[in-house]
Amino acid sequence: MSKIIRRKSDNQVFYCIGNSETAVLSSTNFHFTLNNGARKLRADDINSNTHELLTGITPPTTFSGSGIFSYTDSGWSINTDVLEEINRCRNQAEMS
C-alpha cells in the first residue's frame, strides 16, 4: 500500500510513496522522508490548500510523478495528453 499526493483540482498524482514512509502535508508545503530518514524531500508548491494526502492506496505497477497519473475512487487512469507531450520531448531530445 502507498500514500499519494493528489492535486484537488484535477486528481493528478505527483508523489506515490510507501505507507511506512513519513509524509507531512501542511498549509505551506509537503515534505517526506524515505529510506529510514536517509533521503528528505520538500515541495513548496504543494500544500493542503491545493493537494491532499491519501493513504492505503494500491499503487500502479509503474509510477511516474510527471502528472501522467490521476487517481479517483474508481482507480488509476493515465493522462494521455501529458504522456504524449513527454514522449514528444524525449523524441526531440534523442534527435538532437
mmCIF file of N, CA and C in Angstrom:
data_model
loop_
_atom_site.group_PDB
_atom_site.id
_atom_site.type_symbol
_atom_site.label_atom_id
_atom_site.label_comp_id
_atom_site.label_asym_id
_atom_site.label_seq_id
_atom_site.Cartn_x
_atom_site.Cartn_y
_atom_site.Cartn_z
ATOM 1 N N MET A 1 0.837 -1.175 0.000
ATOM 2 C CA MET A 1 0.000 0.000 0.000
ATOM 3 C C MET A 1 0.887 1.247 0.000
ATOM 4 N N SER A 2 0.303 2.346 -0.463
ATOM 5 C CA SER A 2 1.072 3.579 -0.606
ATOM 6 C C SER A 2 0.304 4.788 -0.117
ATOM 7 N N LYS A 3 1.044 5.887 -0.005
ATOM 8 C CA LYS A 3 0.476 7.215 0.215
ATOM 9 C C LYS A 3 0.644 7.970 -1.095
ATOM 10 N N ILE A 4 -0.338 8.771 -1.448
ATOM 11 C CA ILE A 4 -0.200 9.585 -2.657
ATOM 12 C C ILE A 4 -0.524 11.034 -2.339
ATOM 13 N N ILE A 5 0.086 11.932 -3.104
ATOM 14 C CA ILE A 5 -0.262 13.347 -3.058
ATOM 15 C C ILE A 5 -1.008 13.637 -4.338
ATOM 16 N N ARG A 6 -2.271 14.048 -4.195
ATOM 17 C CA ARG A 6 -3.155 14.281 -5.331
ATOM 18 C C ARG A 6 -3.614 15.733 -5.347
ATOM 19 N N ARG A 7 -3.516 16.357 -6.530
ATOM 20 C CA ARG A 7 -3.999 17.726 -6.688
ATOM 21 C C ARG A 7 -5.522 17.699 -6.682
ATOM 22 N N LYS A 8 -6.125 18.564 -5.892
ATOM 23 C CA LYS A 8 -7.575 18.584 -5.720
ATOM 24 C C LYS A 8 -8.324 18.981 -6.993
ATOM 25 N N SER A 9 -7.764 19.869 -7.771
ATOM 26 C CA SER A 9 -8.474 20.415 -8.926
ATOM 27 C C SER A 9 -8.696 19.412 -10.048
ATOM 28 N N ASP A 10 -7.782 18.438 -10.214
ATOM 29 C CA ASP A 10 -7.906 17.515 -11.346
ATOM 30 C C ASP A 10 -7.515 16.066 -11.026
ATOM 31 N N ASN A 11 -7.257 15.770 -9.760
ATOM 32 C CA ASN A 11 -6.916 14.416 -9.290
ATOM 33 C C ASN A 11 -5.576 13.893 -9.789
ATOM 34 N N GLN A 12 -4.726 14.761 -10.347
ATOM 35 C CA GLN A 12 -3.404 14.305 -10.779
ATOM 36 C C GLN A 12 -2.546 13.978 -9.560
ATOM 37 N N VAL A 13 -1.795 12.881 -9.671
ATOM 38 C CA VAL A 13 -0.949 12.410 -8.586
ATOM 39 C C VAL A 13 0.502 12.761 -8.893
ATOM 40 N N PHE A 14 1.167 13.386 -7.923
ATOM 41 C CA PHE A 14 2.539 13.833 -8.124
ATOM 42 C C PHE A 14 3.558 13.030 -7.332
ATOM 43 N N TYR A 15 3.129 12.420 -6.239
ATOM 44 C CA TYR A 15 4.029 11.587 -5.446
ATOM 45 C C TYR A 15 3.293 10.327 -5.018
ATOM 46 N N CYS A 16 4.008 9.229 -5.030
ATOM 47 C CA CYS A 16 3.498 7.946 -4.553
ATOM 48 C C CYS A 16 4.620 7.338 -3.724
ATOM 49 N N ILE A 17 4.406 7.228 -2.414
ATOM 50 C CA ILE A 17 5.446 6.726 -1.517
ATOM 51 C C ILE A 17 4.851 5.629 -0.636
ATOM 52 N N GLY A 18 5.695 4.823 -0.065
ATOM 53 C CA GLY A 18 5.247 3.730 0.780
ATOM 54 C C GLY A 18 4.522 4.226 2.024
ATOM 55 N N ASN A 19 3.540 3.465 2.483
ATOM 56 C CA ASN A 19 2.780 3.837 3.678
ATOM 57 C C ASN A 19 3.666 3.961 4.906
ATOM 58 N N SER A 20 4.777 3.238 4.942
ATOM 59 C CA SER A 20 5.654 3.285 6.112
ATOM 60 C C SER A 20 6.557 4.520 6.125
ATOM 61 N N GLU A 21 6.610 5.254 5.019
ATOM 62 C CA GLU A 21 7.442 6.455 4.948
ATOM 63 C C GLU A 21 6.730 7.624 5.624
ATOM 64 N N THR A 22 7.500 8.563 6.145
ATOM 65 C CA THR A 22 6.946 9.742 6.803
ATOM 66 C C THR A 22 6.588 10.786 5.761
ATOM 67 N N ALA A 23 5.351 11.295 5.817
ATOM 68 C CA ALA A 23 4.896 12.318 4.878
ATOM 69 C C ALA A 23 4.031 13.328 5.637
ATOM 70 N N VAL A 24 4.292 14.628 5.398
ATOM 71 C CA VAL A 24 3.535 15.684 6.064
ATOM 72 C C VAL A 24 3.081 16.695 5.027
ATOM 73 N N LEU A 25 1.785 16.917 4.958
ATOM 74 C CA LEU A 25 1.193 17.928 4.088
ATOM 75 C C LEU A 25 0.645 19.025 4.981
ATOM 76 N N SER A 26 1.188 20.234 4.839
ATOM 77 C CA SER A 26 0.746 21.356 5.670
ATOM 78 C C SER A 26 0.190 22.463 4.781
ATOM 79 N N SER A 27 -0.209 23.551 5.395
ATOM 80 C CA SER A 27 -0.751 24.675 4.632
ATOM 81 C C SER A 27 0.327 25.423 3.854
ATOM 82 N N THR A 28 1.591 25.106 4.107
ATOM 83 C CA THR A 28 2.680 25.805 3.416
ATOM 84 C C THR A 28 3.513 24.921 2.494
ATOM 85 N N ASN A 29 3.550 23.592 2.744
ATOM 86 C CA ASN A 29 4.360 22.719 1.891
ATOM 87 C C ASN A 29 4.046 21.251 2.139
ATOM 88 N N PHE A 30 4.730 20.423 1.377
ATOM 89 C CA PHE A 30 4.689 18.975 1.547
ATOM 90 C C PHE A 30 6.113 18.505 1.700
ATOM 91 N N HIS A 31 6.377 17.685 2.717
ATOM 92 C CA HIS A 31 7.710 17.095 2.839
ATOM 93 C C HIS A 31 7.584 15.649 3.294
ATOM 94 N N PHE A 32 8.567 14.857 2.863
ATOM 95 C CA PHE A 32 8.564 13.456 3.240
ATOM 96 C C PHE A 32 9.978 12.934 3.356
ATOM 97 N N THR A 33 10.091 11.845 4.083
ATOM 98 C CA THR A 33 11.376 11.207 4.342
ATOM 99 C C THR A 33 11.310 9.768 3.861
ATOM 100 N N LEU A 34 12.332 9.356 3.139
ATOM 101 C CA LEU A 34 12.415 7.998 2.602
ATOM 102 C C LEU A 34 13.602 7.256 3.191
ATOM 103 N N ASN A 35 13.569 5.962 3.067
ATOM 104 C CA ASN A 35 14.702 5.106 3.451
ATOM 105 C C ASN A 35 15.171 5.365 4.881
ATOM 106 N N ASN A 36 14.232 5.309 5.807
ATOM 107 C CA ASN A 36 14.547 5.489 7.231
ATOM 108 C C ASN A 36 15.302 6.788 7.508
ATOM 109 N N GLY A 37 14.908 7.840 6.848
ATOM 110 C CA GLY A 37 15.488 9.155 7.093
ATOM 111 C C GLY A 37 16.674 9.501 6.235
ATOM 112 N N ALA A 38 17.103 8.604 5.368
ATOM 113 C CA ALA A 38 18.290 8.841 4.551
ATOM 114 C C ALA A 38 18.046 9.874 3.455
ATOM 115 N N ARG A 39 16.806 10.021 3.017
ATOM 116 C CA ARG A 39 16.515 10.944 1.925
ATOM 117 C C ARG A 39 15.297 11.783 2.293
ATOM 118 N N LYS A 40 15.463 13.103 2.316
ATOM 119 C CA LYS A 40 14.375 14.009 2.673
ATOM 120 C C LYS A 40 14.074 14.919 1.490
ATOM 121 N N LEU A 41 12.805 15.038 1.171
ATOM 122 C CA LEU A 41 12.388 15.885 0.059
ATOM 123 C C LEU A 41 11.318 16.856 0.522
ATOM 124 N N ARG A 42 11.301 18.040 -0.101
ATOM 125 C CA ARG A 42 10.326 19.066 0.254
ATOM 126 C C ARG A 42 9.825 19.724 -1.022
ATOM 127 N N ALA A 43 8.518 19.936 -1.103
ATOM 128 C CA ALA A 43 7.901 20.611 -2.248
ATOM 129 C C ALA A 43 7.100 21.801 -1.733
ATOM 130 N N ASP A 44 7.597 22.991 -2.013
ATOM 131 C CA ASP A 44 6.923 24.199 -1.529
ATOM 132 C C ASP A 44 5.725 24.592 -2.376
ATOM 133 N N ASP A 45 5.579 24.017 -3.572
ATOM 134 C CA ASP A 45 4.441 24.345 -4.422
ATOM 135 C C ASP A 45 3.255 23.398 -4.193
ATOM 136 N N ILE A 46 3.388 22.513 -3.233
ATOM 137 C CA ILE A 46 2.312 21.591 -2.858
ATOM 138 C C ILE A 46 1.944 21.868 -1.410
ATOM 139 N N ASN A 47 0.653 22.102 -1.159
ATOM 140 C CA ASN A 47 0.194 22.368 0.201
ATOM 141 C C ASN A 47 -1.236 21.859 0.367
ATOM 142 N N SER A 48 -1.741 21.916 1.577
ATOM 143 C CA SER A 48 -3.058 21.347 1.871
ATOM 144 C C SER A 48 -4.208 22.144 1.258
ATOM 145 N N ASN A 49 -3.943 23.343 0.773
ATOM 146 C CA ASN A 49 -4.978 24.110 0.087
ATOM 147 C C ASN A 49 -5.209 23.598 -1.332
ATOM 148 N N THR A 50 -4.159 23.069 -1.946
ATOM 149 C CA THR A 50 -4.239 22.656 -3.344
ATOM 150 C C THR A 50 -4.177 21.144 -3.553
ATOM 151 N N HIS A 51 -3.667 20.422 -2.565
ATOM 152 C CA HIS A 51 -3.451 18.982 -2.689
ATOM 153 C C HIS A 51 -3.982 18.246 -1.462
ATOM 154 N N GLU A 52 -4.064 16.926 -1.590
ATOM 155 C CA GLU A 52 -4.463 16.109 -0.448
ATOM 156 C C GLU A 52 -3.577 14.877 -0.368
ATOM 157 N N LEU A 53 -3.389 14.411 0.855
ATOM 158 C CA LEU A 53 -2.586 13.225 1.129
ATOM 159 C C LEU A 53 -3.550 12.066 1.388
ATOM 160 N N LEU A 54 -3.480 11.033 0.557
ATOM 161 C CA LEU A 54 -4.328 9.855 0.701
ATOM 162 C C LEU A 54 -3.462 8.668 1.083
ATOM 163 N N THR A 55 -3.931 7.842 1.985
ATOM 164 C CA THR A 55 -3.171 6.673 2.434
ATOM 165 C C THR A 55 -3.927 5.395 2.098
ATOM 166 N N GLY A 56 -3.207 4.287 2.140
ATOM 167 C CA GLY A 56 -3.818 2.990 1.896
ATOM 168 C C GLY A 56 -4.200 2.749 0.447
ATOM 169 N N ILE A 57 -3.470 3.359 -0.476
ATOM 170 C CA ILE A 57 -3.757 3.267 -1.900
ATOM 171 C C ILE A 57 -2.872 2.184 -2.523
ATOM 172 N N THR A 58 -3.461 1.320 -3.324
ATOM 173 C CA THR A 58 -2.670 0.342 -4.070
ATOM 174 C C THR A 58 -2.032 1.069 -5.250
ATOM 175 N N PRO A 59 -0.699 1.101 -5.315
ATOM 176 C CA PRO A 59 -0.035 1.853 -6.381
ATOM 177 C C PRO A 59 -0.133 1.151 -7.729
ATOM 178 N N PRO A 60 0.046 1.912 -8.818
ATOM 179 C CA PRO A 60 0.119 1.263 -10.130
ATOM 180 C C PRO A 60 1.415 0.458 -10.222
ATOM 181 N N THR A 61 1.500 -0.429 -11.197
ATOM 182 C CA THR A 61 2.690 -1.261 -11.361
ATOM 183 C C THR A 61 3.936 -0.404 -11.550
ATOM 184 N N THR A 62 3.827 0.635 -12.369
ATOM 185 C CA THR A 62 4.910 1.579 -12.606
ATOM 186 C C THR A 62 4.352 2.966 -12.380
ATOM 187 N N PHE A 63 5.075 3.804 -11.643
ATOM 188 C CA PHE A 63 4.585 5.146 -11.351
ATOM 189 C C PHE A 63 5.541 6.190 -11.881
ATOM 190 N N SER A 64 4.983 7.266 -12.418
ATOM 191 C CA SER A 64 5.754 8.437 -12.812
ATOM 192 C C SER A 64 5.081 9.647 -12.192
ATOM 193 N N GLY A 65 5.863 10.497 -11.559
ATOM 194 C CA GLY A 65 5.313 11.668 -10.905
ATOM 195 C C GLY A 65 5.222 12.878 -11.803
ATOM 196 N N SER A 66 5.189 12.678 -13.097
ATOM 197 C CA SER A 66 5.174 13.789 -14.048
ATOM 198 C C SER A 66 3.770 14.257 -14.406
ATOM 199 N N GLY A 67 2.795 13.943 -13.568
ATOM 200 C CA GLY A 67 1.422 14.320 -13.870
ATOM 201 C C GLY A 67 0.748 13.371 -14.848
ATOM 202 N N ILE A 68 1.362 12.218 -15.069
ATOM 203 C CA ILE A 68 0.804 11.243 -16.005
ATOM 204 C C ILE A 68 -0.409 10.540 -15.404
ATOM 205 N N PHE A 69 -0.366 10.268 -14.103
ATOM 206 C CA PHE A 69 -1.426 9.502 -13.466
ATOM 207 C C PHE A 69 -2.421 10.381 -12.722
ATOM 208 N N SER A 70 -3.670 9.960 -12.756
ATOM 209 C CA SER A 70 -4.733 10.532 -11.934
ATOM 210 C C SER A 70 -5.312 9.398 -11.111
ATOM 211 N N TYR A 71 -5.873 9.765 -9.956
ATOM 212 C CA TYR A 71 -6.479 8.750 -9.098
ATOM 213 C C TYR A 71 -7.809 9.262 -8.565
ATOM 214 N N THR A 72 -8.848 8.451 -8.720
ATOM 215 C CA THR A 72 -10.165 8.745 -8.150
ATOM 216 C C THR A 72 -10.640 7.484 -7.429
ATOM 217 N N ASP A 73 -11.830 7.536 -6.868
ATOM 218 C CA ASP A 73 -12.395 6.359 -6.205
ATOM 219 C C ASP A 73 -12.525 5.186 -7.167
ATOM 220 N N SER A 74 -12.585 5.474 -8.465
ATOM 221 C CA SER A 74 -12.684 4.425 -9.484
ATOM 222 C C SER A 74 -11.342 3.771 -9.775
ATOM 223 N N GLY A 75 -10.250 4.378 -9.328
ATOM 224 C CA GLY A 75 -8.923 3.820 -9.541
ATOM 225 C C GLY A 75 -8.023 4.746 -10.342
ATOM 226 N N TRP A 76 -6.964 4.178 -10.884
ATOM 227 C CA TRP A 76 -5.935 4.907 -11.607
ATOM 228 C C TRP A 76 -6.320 5.114 -13.067
ATOM 229 N N SER A 77 -5.916 6.248 -13.627
ATOM 230 C CA SER A 77 -6.050 6.475 -15.060
ATOM 231 C C SER A 77 -4.814 7.226 -15.538
ATOM 232 N N ILE A 78 -4.571 7.157 -16.839
ATOM 233 C CA ILE A 78 -3.402 7.803 -17.438
ATOM 234 C C ILE A 78 -3.861 9.016 -18.225
ATOM 235 N N ASN A 79 -3.183 10.141 -18.011
ATOM 236 C CA ASN A 79 -3.446 11.353 -18.770
ATOM 237 C C ASN A 79 -2.650 11.243 -20.067
ATOM 238 N N THR A 80 -3.308 10.839 -21.134
ATOM 239 C CA THR A 80 -2.614 10.578 -22.393
ATOM 240 C C THR A 80 -2.023 11.849 -23.004
ATOM 241 N N ASP A 81 -2.624 13.017 -22.773
ATOM 242 C CA ASP A 81 -2.058 14.265 -23.292
ATOM 243 C C ASP A 81 -0.680 14.525 -22.685
ATOM 244 N N VAL A 82 -0.559 14.335 -21.376
ATOM 245 C CA VAL A 82 0.731 14.538 -20.708
ATOM 246 C C VAL A 82 1.731 13.496 -21.181
ATOM 247 N N LEU A 83 1.311 12.254 -21.278
ATOM 248 C CA LEU A 83 2.204 11.188 -21.735
ATOM 249 C C LEU A 83 2.712 11.455 -23.151
ATOM 250 N N GLU A 84 1.839 11.873 -24.051
ATOM 251 C CA GLU A 84 2.248 12.187 -25.420
ATOM 252 C C GLU A 84 3.235 13.348 -25.457
ATOM 253 N N GLU A 85 3.032 14.361 -24.611
ATOM 254 C CA GLU A 85 3.959 15.502 -24.568
ATOM 255 C C GLU A 85 5.330 15.070 -24.056
ATOM 256 N N ILE A 86 5.367 14.237 -23.038
ATOM 257 C CA ILE A 86 6.639 13.731 -22.523
ATOM 258 C C ILE A 86 7.360 12.919 -23.602
ATOM 259 N N ASN A 87 6.632 12.048 -24.289
ATOM 260 C CA ASN A 87 7.240 11.249 -25.353
ATOM 261 C C ASN A 87 7.733 12.122 -26.501
ATOM 262 N N ARG A 88 6.982 13.173 -26.852
ATOM 263 C CA ARG A 88 7.392 14.090 -27.904
ATOM 264 C C ARG A 88 8.703 14.777 -27.523
ATOM 265 N N CYS A 89 8.810 15.228 -26.276
ATOM 266 C CA CYS A 89 10.035 15.889 -25.815
ATOM 267 C C CYS A 89 11.227 14.929 -25.808
ATOM 268 N N ARG A 90 10.969 13.694 -25.396
ATOM 269 C CA ARG A 90 12.048 12.688 -25.403
ATOM 270 C C ARG A 90 12.536 12.407 -26.819
ATOM 271 N N ASN A 91 11.591 12.298 -27.747
ATOM 272 C CA ASN A 91 11.971 12.049 -29.138
ATOM 273 C C ASN A 91 12.770 13.209 -29.709
ATOM 274 N N GLN A 92 12.402 14.436 -29.381
ATOM 275 C CA GLN A 92 13.147 15.598 -29.864
ATOM 276 C C GLN A 92 14.554 15.599 -29.281
ATOM 277 N N ALA A 93 14.673 15.251 -28.006
ATOM 278 C CA ALA A 93 15.979 15.225 -27.364
ATOM 279 C C ALA A 93 16.882 14.152 -27.987
ATOM 280 N N GLU A 94 16.314 13.031 -28.343
ATOM 281 C CA GLU A 94 17.087 11.953 -28.963
ATOM 282 C C GLU A 94 17.566 12.344 -30.349
ATOM 283 N N MET A 95 16.802 13.173 -31.057
ATOM 284 C CA MET A 95 17.191 13.606 -32.402
ATOM 285 C C MET A 95 18.234 14.727 -32.368
ATOM 286 N N SER A 96 18.412 15.355 -31.214
ATOM 287 C CA SER A 96 19.367 16.472 -31.116
ATOM 288 C C SER A 96 20.793 15.997 -31.033
#
